[in-house]
Coordinates of C-alpha atoms and ligand atoms in Angstrom, one line a residue:
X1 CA 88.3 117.9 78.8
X2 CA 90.5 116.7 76.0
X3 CA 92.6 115.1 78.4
X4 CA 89.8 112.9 79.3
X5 CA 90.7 109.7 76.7
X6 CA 94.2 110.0 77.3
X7 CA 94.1 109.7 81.0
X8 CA 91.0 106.5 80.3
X9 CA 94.2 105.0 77.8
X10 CA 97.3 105.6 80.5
X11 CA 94.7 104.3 83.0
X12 CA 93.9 101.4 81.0
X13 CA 97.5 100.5 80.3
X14 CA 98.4 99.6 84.1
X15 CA 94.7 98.8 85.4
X16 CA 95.9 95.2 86.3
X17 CA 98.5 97.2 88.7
X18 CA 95.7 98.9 90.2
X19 CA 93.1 95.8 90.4
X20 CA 95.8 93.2 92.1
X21 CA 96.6 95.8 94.5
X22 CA 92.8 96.3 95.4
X23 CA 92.4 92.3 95.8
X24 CA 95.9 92.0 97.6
X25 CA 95.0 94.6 100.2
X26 CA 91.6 93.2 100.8
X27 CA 93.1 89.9 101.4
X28 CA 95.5 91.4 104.4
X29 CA 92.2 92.8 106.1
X30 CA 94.5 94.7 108.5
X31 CA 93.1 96.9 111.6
X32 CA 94.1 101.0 112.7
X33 CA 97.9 101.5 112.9
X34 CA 98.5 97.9 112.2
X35 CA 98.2 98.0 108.4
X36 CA 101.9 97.0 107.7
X37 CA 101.6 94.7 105.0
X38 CA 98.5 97.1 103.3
X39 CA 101.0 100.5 103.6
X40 CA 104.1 98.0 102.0
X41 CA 102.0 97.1 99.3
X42 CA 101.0 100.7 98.3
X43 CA 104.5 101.6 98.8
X44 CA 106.2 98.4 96.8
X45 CA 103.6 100.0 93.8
X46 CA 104.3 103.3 93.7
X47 CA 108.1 103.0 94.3
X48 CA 108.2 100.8 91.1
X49 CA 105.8 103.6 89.2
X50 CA 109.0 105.8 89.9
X51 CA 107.3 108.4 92.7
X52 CA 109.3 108.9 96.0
X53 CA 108.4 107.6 99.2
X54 CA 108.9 108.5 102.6
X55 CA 107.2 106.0 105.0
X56 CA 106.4 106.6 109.1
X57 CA 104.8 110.3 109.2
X58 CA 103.6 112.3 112.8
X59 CA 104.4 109.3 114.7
X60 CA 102.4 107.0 112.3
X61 CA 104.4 103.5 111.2
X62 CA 101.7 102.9 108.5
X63 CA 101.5 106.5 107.1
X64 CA 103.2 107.6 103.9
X65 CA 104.0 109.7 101.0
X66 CA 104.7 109.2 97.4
X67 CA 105.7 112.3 95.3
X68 CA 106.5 113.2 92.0
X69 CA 107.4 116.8 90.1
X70 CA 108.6 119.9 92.2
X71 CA 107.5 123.1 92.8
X72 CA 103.8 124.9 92.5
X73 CA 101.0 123.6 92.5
X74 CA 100.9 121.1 95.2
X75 CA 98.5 118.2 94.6
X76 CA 97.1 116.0 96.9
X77 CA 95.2 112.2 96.5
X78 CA 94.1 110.6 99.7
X79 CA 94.3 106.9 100.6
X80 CA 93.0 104.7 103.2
X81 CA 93.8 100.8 103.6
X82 CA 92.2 100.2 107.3
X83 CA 89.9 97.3 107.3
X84 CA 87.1 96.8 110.3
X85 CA 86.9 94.5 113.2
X86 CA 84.7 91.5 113.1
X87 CA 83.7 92.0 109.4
X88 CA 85.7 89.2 108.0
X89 CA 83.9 87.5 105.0
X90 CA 84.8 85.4 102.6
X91 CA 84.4 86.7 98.9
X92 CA 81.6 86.9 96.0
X93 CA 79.4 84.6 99.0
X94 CA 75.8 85.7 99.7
X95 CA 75.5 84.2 103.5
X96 CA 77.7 85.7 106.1
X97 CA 80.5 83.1 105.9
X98 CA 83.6 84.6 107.5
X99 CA 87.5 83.8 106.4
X100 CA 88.6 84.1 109.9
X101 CA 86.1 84.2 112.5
X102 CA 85.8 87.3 114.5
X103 CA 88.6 88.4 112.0
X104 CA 88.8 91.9 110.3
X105 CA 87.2 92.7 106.9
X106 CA 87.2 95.4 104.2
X107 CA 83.5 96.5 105.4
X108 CA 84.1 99.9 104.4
X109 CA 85.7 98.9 101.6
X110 CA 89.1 100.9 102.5
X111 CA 91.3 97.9 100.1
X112 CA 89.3 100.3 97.0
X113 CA 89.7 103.2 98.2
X114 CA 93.8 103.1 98.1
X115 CA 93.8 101.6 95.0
X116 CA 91.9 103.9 93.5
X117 CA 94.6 106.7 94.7
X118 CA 97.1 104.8 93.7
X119 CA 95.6 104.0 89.9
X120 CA 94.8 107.9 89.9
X121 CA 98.7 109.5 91.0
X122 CA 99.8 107.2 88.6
X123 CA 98.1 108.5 86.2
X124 CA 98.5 111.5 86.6
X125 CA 102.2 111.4 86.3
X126 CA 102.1 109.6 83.3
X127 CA 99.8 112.3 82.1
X128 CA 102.3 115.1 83.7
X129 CA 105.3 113.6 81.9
X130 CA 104.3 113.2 78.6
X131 CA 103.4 116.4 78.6
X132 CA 106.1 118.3 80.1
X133 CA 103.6 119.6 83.1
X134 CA 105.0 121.6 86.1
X135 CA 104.3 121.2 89.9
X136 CA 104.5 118.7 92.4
X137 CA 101.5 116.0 92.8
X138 CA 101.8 113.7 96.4
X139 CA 99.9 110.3 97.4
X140 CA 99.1 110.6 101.0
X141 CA 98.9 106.9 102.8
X142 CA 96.5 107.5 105.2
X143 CA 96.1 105.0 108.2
X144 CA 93.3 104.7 110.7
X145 CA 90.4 106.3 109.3
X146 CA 88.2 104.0 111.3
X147 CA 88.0 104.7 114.9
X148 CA 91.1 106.6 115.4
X149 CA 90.9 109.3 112.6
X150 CA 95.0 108.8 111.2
X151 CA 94.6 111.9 109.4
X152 CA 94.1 114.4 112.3
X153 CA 97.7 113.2 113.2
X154 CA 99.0 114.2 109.9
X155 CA 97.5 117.3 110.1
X156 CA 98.5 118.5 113.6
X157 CA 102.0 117.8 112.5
X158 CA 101.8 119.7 109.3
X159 CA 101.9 117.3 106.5
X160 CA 99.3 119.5 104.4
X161 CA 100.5 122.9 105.0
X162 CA 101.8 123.5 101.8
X163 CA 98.8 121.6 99.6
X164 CA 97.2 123.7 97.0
X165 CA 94.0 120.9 96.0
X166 CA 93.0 117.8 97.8
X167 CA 90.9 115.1 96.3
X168 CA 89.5 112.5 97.9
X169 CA 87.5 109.5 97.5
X170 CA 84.9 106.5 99.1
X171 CA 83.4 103.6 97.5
X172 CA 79.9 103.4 97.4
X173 CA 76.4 102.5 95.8
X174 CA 76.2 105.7 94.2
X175 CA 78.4 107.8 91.9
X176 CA 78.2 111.5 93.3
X177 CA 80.5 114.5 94.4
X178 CA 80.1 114.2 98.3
X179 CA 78.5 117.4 99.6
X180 CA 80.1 116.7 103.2
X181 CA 79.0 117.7 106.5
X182 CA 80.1 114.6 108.2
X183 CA 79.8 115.1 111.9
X184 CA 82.9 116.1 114.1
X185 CA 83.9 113.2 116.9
X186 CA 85.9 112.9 119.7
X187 CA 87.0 109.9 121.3
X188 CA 87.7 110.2 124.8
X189 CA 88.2 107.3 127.6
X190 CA 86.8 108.3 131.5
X191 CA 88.7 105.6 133.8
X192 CA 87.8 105.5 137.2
X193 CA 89.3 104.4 140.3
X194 CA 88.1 103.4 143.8
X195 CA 88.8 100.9 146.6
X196 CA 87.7 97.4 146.5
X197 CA 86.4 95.8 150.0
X198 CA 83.5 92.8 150.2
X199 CA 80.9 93.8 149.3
X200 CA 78.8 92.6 152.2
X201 CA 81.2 92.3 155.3
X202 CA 82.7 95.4 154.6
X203 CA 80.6 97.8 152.3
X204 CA 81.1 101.3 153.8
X205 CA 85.2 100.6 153.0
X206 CA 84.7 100.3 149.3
X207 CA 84.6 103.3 147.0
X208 CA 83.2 102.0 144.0
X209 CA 84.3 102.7 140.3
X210 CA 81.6 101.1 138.6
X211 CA 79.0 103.2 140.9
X212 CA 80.6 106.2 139.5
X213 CA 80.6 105.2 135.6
X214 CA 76.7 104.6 136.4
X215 CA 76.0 107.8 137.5
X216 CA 78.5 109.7 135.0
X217 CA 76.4 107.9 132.6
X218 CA 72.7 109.0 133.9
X219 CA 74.4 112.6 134.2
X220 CA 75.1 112.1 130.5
X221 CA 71.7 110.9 129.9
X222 CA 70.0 113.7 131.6
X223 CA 72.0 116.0 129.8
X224 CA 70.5 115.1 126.0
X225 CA 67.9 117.0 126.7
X226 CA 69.5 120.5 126.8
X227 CA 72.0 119.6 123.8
X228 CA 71.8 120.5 120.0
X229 CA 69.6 117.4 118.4
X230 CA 72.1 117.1 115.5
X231 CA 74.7 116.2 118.3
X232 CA 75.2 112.1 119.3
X233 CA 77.0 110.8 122.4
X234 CA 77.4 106.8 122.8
X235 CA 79.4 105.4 125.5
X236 CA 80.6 101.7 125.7
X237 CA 82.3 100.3 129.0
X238 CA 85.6 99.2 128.3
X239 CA 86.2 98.1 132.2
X240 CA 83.3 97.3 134.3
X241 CA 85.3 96.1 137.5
X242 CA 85.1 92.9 137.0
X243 CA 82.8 89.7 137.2
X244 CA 82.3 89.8 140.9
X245 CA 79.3 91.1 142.5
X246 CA 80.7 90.3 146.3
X247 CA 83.6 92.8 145.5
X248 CA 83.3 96.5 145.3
X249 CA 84.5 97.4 141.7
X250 CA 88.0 99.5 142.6
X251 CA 88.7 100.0 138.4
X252 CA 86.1 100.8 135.6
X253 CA 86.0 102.6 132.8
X254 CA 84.5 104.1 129.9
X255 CA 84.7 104.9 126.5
X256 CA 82.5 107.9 125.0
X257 CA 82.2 109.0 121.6
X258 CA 80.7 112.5 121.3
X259 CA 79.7 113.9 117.4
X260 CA 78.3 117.5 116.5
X261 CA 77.9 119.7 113.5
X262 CA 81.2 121.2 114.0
X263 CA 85.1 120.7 115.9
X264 CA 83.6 124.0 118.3
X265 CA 79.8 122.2 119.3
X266 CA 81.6 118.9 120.2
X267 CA 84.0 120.9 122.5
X268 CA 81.4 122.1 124.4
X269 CA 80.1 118.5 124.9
X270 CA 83.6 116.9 126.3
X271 CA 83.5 120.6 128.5
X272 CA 80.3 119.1 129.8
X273 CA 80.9 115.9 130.3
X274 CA 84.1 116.5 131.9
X275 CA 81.9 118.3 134.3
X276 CA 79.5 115.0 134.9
X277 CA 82.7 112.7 135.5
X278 CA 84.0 115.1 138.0
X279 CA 80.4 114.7 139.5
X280 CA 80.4 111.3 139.6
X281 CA 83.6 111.2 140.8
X282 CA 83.1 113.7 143.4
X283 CA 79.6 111.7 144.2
X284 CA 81.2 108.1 144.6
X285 CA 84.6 109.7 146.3
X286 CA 86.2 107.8 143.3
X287 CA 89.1 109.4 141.0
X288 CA 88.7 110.0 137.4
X289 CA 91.3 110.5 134.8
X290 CA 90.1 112.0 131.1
X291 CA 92.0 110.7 128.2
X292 CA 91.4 111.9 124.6
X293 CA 92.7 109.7 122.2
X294 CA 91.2 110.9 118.8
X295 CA 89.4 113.2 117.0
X296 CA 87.5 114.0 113.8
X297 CA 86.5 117.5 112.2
X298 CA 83.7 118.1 110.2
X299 CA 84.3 117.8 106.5
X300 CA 84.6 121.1 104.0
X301 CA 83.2 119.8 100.6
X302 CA 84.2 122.5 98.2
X303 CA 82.0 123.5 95.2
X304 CA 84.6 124.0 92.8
X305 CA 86.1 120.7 93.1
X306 CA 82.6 118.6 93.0
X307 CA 81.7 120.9 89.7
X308 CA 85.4 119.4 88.0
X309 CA 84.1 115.8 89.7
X310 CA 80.5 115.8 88.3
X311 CA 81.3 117.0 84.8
X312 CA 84.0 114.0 84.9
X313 CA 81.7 111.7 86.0
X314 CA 79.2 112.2 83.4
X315 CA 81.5 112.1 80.7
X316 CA 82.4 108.5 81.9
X317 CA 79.1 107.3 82.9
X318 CA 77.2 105.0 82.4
X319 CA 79.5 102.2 82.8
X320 CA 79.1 98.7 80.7
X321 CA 78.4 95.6 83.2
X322 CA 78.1 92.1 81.4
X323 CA 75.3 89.9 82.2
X324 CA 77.3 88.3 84.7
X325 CA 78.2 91.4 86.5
X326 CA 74.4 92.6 86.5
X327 CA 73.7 88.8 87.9
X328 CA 76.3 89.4 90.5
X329 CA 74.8 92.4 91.9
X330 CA 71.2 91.2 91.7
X331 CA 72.0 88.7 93.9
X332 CA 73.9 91.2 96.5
X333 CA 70.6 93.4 96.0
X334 CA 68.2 90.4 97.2
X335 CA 70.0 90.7 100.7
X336 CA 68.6 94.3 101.0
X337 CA 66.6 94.8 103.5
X338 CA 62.6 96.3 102.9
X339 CA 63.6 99.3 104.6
X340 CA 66.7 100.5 103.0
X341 CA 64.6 99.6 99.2
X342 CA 61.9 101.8 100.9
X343 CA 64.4 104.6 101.5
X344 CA 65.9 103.8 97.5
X345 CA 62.8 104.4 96.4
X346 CA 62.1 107.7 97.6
X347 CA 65.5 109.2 96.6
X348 CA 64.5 108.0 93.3
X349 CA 61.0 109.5 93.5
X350 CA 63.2 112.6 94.3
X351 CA 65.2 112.9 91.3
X352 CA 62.8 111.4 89.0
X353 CA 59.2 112.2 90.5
X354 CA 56.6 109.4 90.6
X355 CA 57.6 107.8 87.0
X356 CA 58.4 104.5 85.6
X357 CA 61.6 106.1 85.4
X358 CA 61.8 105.9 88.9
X359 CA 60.6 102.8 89.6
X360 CA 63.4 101.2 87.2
X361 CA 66.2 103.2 89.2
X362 CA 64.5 102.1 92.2
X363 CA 64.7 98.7 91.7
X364 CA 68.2 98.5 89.6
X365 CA 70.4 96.6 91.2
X366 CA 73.3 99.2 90.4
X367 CA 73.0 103.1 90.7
X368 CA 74.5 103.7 87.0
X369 CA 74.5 107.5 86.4
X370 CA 75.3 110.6 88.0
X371 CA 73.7 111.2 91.4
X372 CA 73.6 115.4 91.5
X373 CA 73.1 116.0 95.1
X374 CA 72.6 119.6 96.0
X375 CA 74.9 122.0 96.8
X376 CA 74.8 122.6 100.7
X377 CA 73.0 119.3 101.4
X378 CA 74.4 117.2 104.2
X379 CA 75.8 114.3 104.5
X380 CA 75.0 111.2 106.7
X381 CA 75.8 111.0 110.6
X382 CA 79.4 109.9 110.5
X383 CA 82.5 111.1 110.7
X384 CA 85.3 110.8 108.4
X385 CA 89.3 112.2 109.0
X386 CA 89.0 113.8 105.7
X387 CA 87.5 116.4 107.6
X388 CA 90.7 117.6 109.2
X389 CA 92.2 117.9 106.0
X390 CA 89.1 119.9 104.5
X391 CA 89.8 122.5 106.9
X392 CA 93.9 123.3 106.3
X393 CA 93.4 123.1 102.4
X394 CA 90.2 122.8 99.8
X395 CA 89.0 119.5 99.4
X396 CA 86.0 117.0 98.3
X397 CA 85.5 113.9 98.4
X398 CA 84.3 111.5 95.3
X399 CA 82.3 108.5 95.5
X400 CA 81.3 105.8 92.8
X401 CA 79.3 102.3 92.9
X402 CA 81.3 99.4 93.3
X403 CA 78.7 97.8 95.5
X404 CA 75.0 96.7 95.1
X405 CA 72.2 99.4 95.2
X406 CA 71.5 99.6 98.9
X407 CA 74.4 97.5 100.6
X408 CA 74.9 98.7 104.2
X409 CA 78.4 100.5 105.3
X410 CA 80.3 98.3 107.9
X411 CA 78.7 95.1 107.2
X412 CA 79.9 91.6 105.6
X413 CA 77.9 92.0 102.5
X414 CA 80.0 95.2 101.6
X415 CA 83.4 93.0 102.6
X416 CA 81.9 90.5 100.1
X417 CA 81.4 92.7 97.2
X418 CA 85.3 93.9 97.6
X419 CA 87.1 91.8 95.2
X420 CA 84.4 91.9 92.4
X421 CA 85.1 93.3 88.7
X422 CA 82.3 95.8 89.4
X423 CA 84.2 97.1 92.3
X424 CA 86.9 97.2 90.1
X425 CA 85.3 99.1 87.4
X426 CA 84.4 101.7 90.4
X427 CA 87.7 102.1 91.5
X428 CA 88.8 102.7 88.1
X429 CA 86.1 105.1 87.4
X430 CA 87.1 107.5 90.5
X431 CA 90.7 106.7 89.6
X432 CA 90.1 108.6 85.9
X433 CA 87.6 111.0 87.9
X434 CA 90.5 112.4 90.0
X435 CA 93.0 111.9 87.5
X436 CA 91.4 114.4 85.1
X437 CA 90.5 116.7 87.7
X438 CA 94.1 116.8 88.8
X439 CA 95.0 117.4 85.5
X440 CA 92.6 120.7 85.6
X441 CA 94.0 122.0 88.2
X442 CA 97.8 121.7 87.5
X443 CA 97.1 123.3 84.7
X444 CA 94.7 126.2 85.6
X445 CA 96.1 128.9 88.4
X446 CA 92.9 130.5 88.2
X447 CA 90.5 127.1 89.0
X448 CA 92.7 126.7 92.0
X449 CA 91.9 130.3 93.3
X450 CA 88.4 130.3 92.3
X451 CA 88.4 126.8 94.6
X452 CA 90.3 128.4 97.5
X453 CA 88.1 131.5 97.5
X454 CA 84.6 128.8 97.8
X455 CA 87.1 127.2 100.8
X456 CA 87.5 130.5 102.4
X457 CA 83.8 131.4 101.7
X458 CA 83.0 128.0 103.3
X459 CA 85.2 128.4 106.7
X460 CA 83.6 131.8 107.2
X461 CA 86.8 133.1 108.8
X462 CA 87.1 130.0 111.0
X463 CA 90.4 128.4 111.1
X464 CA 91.2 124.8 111.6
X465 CA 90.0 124.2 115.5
X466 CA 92.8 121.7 116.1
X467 CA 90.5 118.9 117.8
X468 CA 93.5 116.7 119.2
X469 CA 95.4 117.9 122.9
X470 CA 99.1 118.5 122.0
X471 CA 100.0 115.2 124.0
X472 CA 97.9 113.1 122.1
X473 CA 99.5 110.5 120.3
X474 CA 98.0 107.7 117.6
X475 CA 98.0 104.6 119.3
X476 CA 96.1 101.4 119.5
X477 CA 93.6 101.6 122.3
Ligands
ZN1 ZN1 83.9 103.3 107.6
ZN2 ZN1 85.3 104.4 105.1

C-alpha cells in the first residue's frame, strides 16, 4: 500500500490532463461507432504521455489501444467515450435545458469514465518507470458500450487473449467494487415482408407484414409466462409499413431486445422466438429474415480484484467537497424523485439499521464512504459489454460518486452533473483506485493466480459462450 501516495502525487501532477479531457469529451457528446473526435482525443493524450497506439480494432474505426512495457504480466484498463441519444443538456443547469435539441448527451456519463482510464494508465506508467517495473500495461478504447455492446467485437476477434488482469470502471452515486451480474442481451432485428394491395378493393391479394409483427408479438407475449422471471424481452417497431391504412403493409419490422441471467438462458429465448417469427410468418404467408446485430454477456466480477478495490477505496475516502460543491449537489439532490429517496433510505437502513446514522446517509446529498456490497450479490437489470471481457480474462468493475445521491442513469440530470469538480474528484478517485491496484498486481505473481483461480471458480467450467454469429459485424443500425 506504500505505493498509495506516490501514485495520489504522479496523479496529481497531470490531473489537469485528465480533467480537460473529461470536459472535452463531454462536449463532443458523440453516439455508438461514431465517436471520432472522443477516440482522437484519448488517442492525442496518450500518444503525448509516450504509450503506443494502434487505432481501428475488429472492424471498429473508433476502437483503440495504448501500450506501454513488454512482456508478463499483461494489464488491462477499460474505456468507454459513447454518449446517449436525446440526452443533450446543457451543463451545471437544474431544468432540462438541452445544448442541441434531440442531440446526444453524456447520460451515462461515458466522457468520465475514459478519462478516468486514461488518468489511471498514466499513472501507472509513471509509477512503472520510476521504478524499473516489468510487464506490459494496455488502455483499451472501447466504443459502443450503449446499444451495440463494442466490446463483444473486440473479444470475438481476440484482442484480450493474452490479458492477465482487467480493471474496469463506471461513474456513479456510490463508491463500491461492482459485484456484477449484469444481465446478458441480444439485439436482434425480425423484418418482414409481404405484398401490398388496397386494402379494400383488393384485400385477399395483400400479404401483410405488419399483420405478422402483431402476431409475432402476441406469440412473444404469450410466451412470458413459461420463461425464467429474471429474463426481459422488449420489442420496439422500427418499420410499421407505413402511414396508410388503405394499403396492405408489404414491409415491417422489428427490433427485440431479449436479457437473461446468463449468454446460455438468452439463447434459448432468440431459439424461441425464432420459432414465433416463423409462426407468424408462416401464419400471415409473409417472409421473415432474423438479423442479430449485437450482443452482451453477463458480467464475472471477481473477488480478488474488488478486495484490492475496496481496501483502495477506503484508504482514499472520504473525499473533501467545499461548500460550494456540497451546494452544487444539494441542488442536483432536490430533483430526486420521492421514490428513488424512498429506496436511499432503505439501503441506508441496511447498512446502518434504524439510526440517526442512517438518516444522515439517507438524506446526504453525496454517498461519501465505502459502499461494501456483498460478495455474490447482484447487480441491477442491465447489461454492460464488460461482460464479454469478464468471461476471456478476470475482471471487476469499480464505481465512485461523481453524481448526486440518487441521480437516475440515462437521464439529463446525470448529463448535467458531467463537467462538475465533483465528478472530477470521482474520476480521479477511481483513476488512483485502479492505478494502485495495477500496481499490486504487476508486482505480485501470486495475487494474479489467486484472482484467476476465483475467475475459474466463478465460470464453473463454462467457457466464454461467444454470443455474436460469425457474420456479425459492428455497425450503426
Ligand atoms: Zn448506460
Ligand atoms: Zn454506462
Amino acid at each position: 500500500m506504500e505505493h498509495a501516495s506516490r501514485i495520489q502525487q504522479l496523479l496529481d501532477n497531470k490531473k489537469k490532463i485528465f480533467t480537460d479531457l473529461n470536459d472535452e469529451v463531454w462536449e463532443y457528446a458523440e453516439p455508438r461507432f461514431a465517436e471520432y473526435k472522443s477516440a482522437a482525443a484519448h488517442c492525442r493524450v496518450m500518444e503525448a504521455q509516450g504509450f503506443r497506439v494502434k487505432q481501428g480494432l475488429a472492424g471498429e474505426e473508433t476502437a483503440f489501444i495504448a501500450e506501454y512495457g513488454s512482456g508478463k504480466p499483461v494489464i488491462a484498463i477499460l474505456g468507454e467515450y459513447d454518449a446517449l441519444a436525446g440526452l443533450s443538456q446543457q451543463a451545471d443547469i437544474t431544468e432540462e435545458m438541452p445544448v442541441v435539441e434531440g442531440g446526444q448527451g453524456h447520460g451515462c456519463g461515458h466522457n468520465t469514465l475514459g478519462a478516468a482510464g486514461a488518468a489511471a494508465i498514466t499513472a501507472l506508467k509513471d509509477y512503472m518507470e520510476e521504478n524499473n517495473l516489468p510487464g506490459t500495461i494496455r488502455f483499451y478504447g472501447c466504443p459502443a458500450e450503449e446499444n451495440a455492446g463494442g466490446k463483444a467485437f473486440l473479444v470475438r476477434d481476440g484482442l484480450f487473449n493474452d490479458v492477465d488482469i482487467c480493471l474496469a470502471y463506471h461513474p456513479s452515486n456510490m463508491n463500491l467494487a461492482d459485484q456484477g451480474g449484469s444481465l446478458a442481451n441480444f439485439r436482434v432485428f425480425y423484418t418482414f415482408k409481404g405484398t401490398s394491395s388496397h386494402a379494400a378493393s383488393a384485400p385477399h391479394m395483400g400479404r401483410s407484414a405488419l399483420d405478422a409483427c402483431e402476431l409475432m408479438n402476441v406469440g412473444c407475449n404469450y410466451m412470458r409466462e413459461h420463461m425464467i422471471p429474471e429474463a426481459r424481452v422488449h420489442y420496439a417497431y422500427t418499420n410499421v409499413g407505413g402511414t396508410a391504412p388503405n394499403v396492405v403493409q408489404c414491409d415491417a419490422q422489428l427490433l427485440y431486445a431479449m436479457r437473461a441471467p446468463t449468454v446460455t438462458q438468452v439463447k434459448e429465448l432468440y431459439d424461441r422466438l425464432e420459432k414465433i417469427a416463423k409462426g407468424a410468418a408462416m401464419m400471415t404467408e409473409t417472409e421473415v429474415t432474423i438479423r442479430q446485430v449485437a450482443a452482451y454477456a453477463n458480467t464475472i466480477a471477481n473477488d480478488v480484484i474488488n478486495e484490492r478495490y475496496e481496501a483502495y477505496l477506503e484508504k482514499f475516502l472520504p473525499l473533501d467537497y467545499t461548500e460550494e460543491e456540497m451546494e452544487y449537489l444539494r441542488k442536483f439532490y432536490a430533483l430526486v424523485p420521492d421514490t428513488a429517496k424512498r429506496s436511499l433510505a432503505r439501503t441506508a437502513e441496511k447498512l446502518f439499521g434504524r439510526t440517526e446514522k442512517a438518516k444522515e446517509v439517507a438524506n446526504s446529498p453525496i454517498w461519501n464512504f465505502l459502499y461494501r456490497t456483498p460478495v455474490g450479490s447482484t447487480g441491477g437489470k442491465g447489461s454492460n459489454d464488460v461482460g464479454d471481457v469478464s468471461w476471456v480474462c478476470p475482471t471487476s468493475i469499480v464505481r465512485t460518486a461523481c453524481y448526486a445521491s440518487g441521480t437516475t442513469g440515462h437521464h439529463w440530470t446525470k448529463t448535467a452533473q458531467g463537467k462538475s469538480s465533483v465528478c472530477h474528484k470521482g474520476m480521479l478517485l477511481a483513476a488512483a483506485v485502479m492505478a494502485c491496484t495495477a500496481v499490486d498486481f504487476l508486482t505480485s505473481p501470486e495475487l494474479i493466480a489467486q484472482a484467476r483461480e476465483n475467475w475459474l471458480d466463478r465460470l464453473g467450467g463454462e467457457t466464454y459462450p461467444n454470443p455474436l454469429p460469425a457474420d456479425c459485424k459492428p455497425e450503426i443500425w
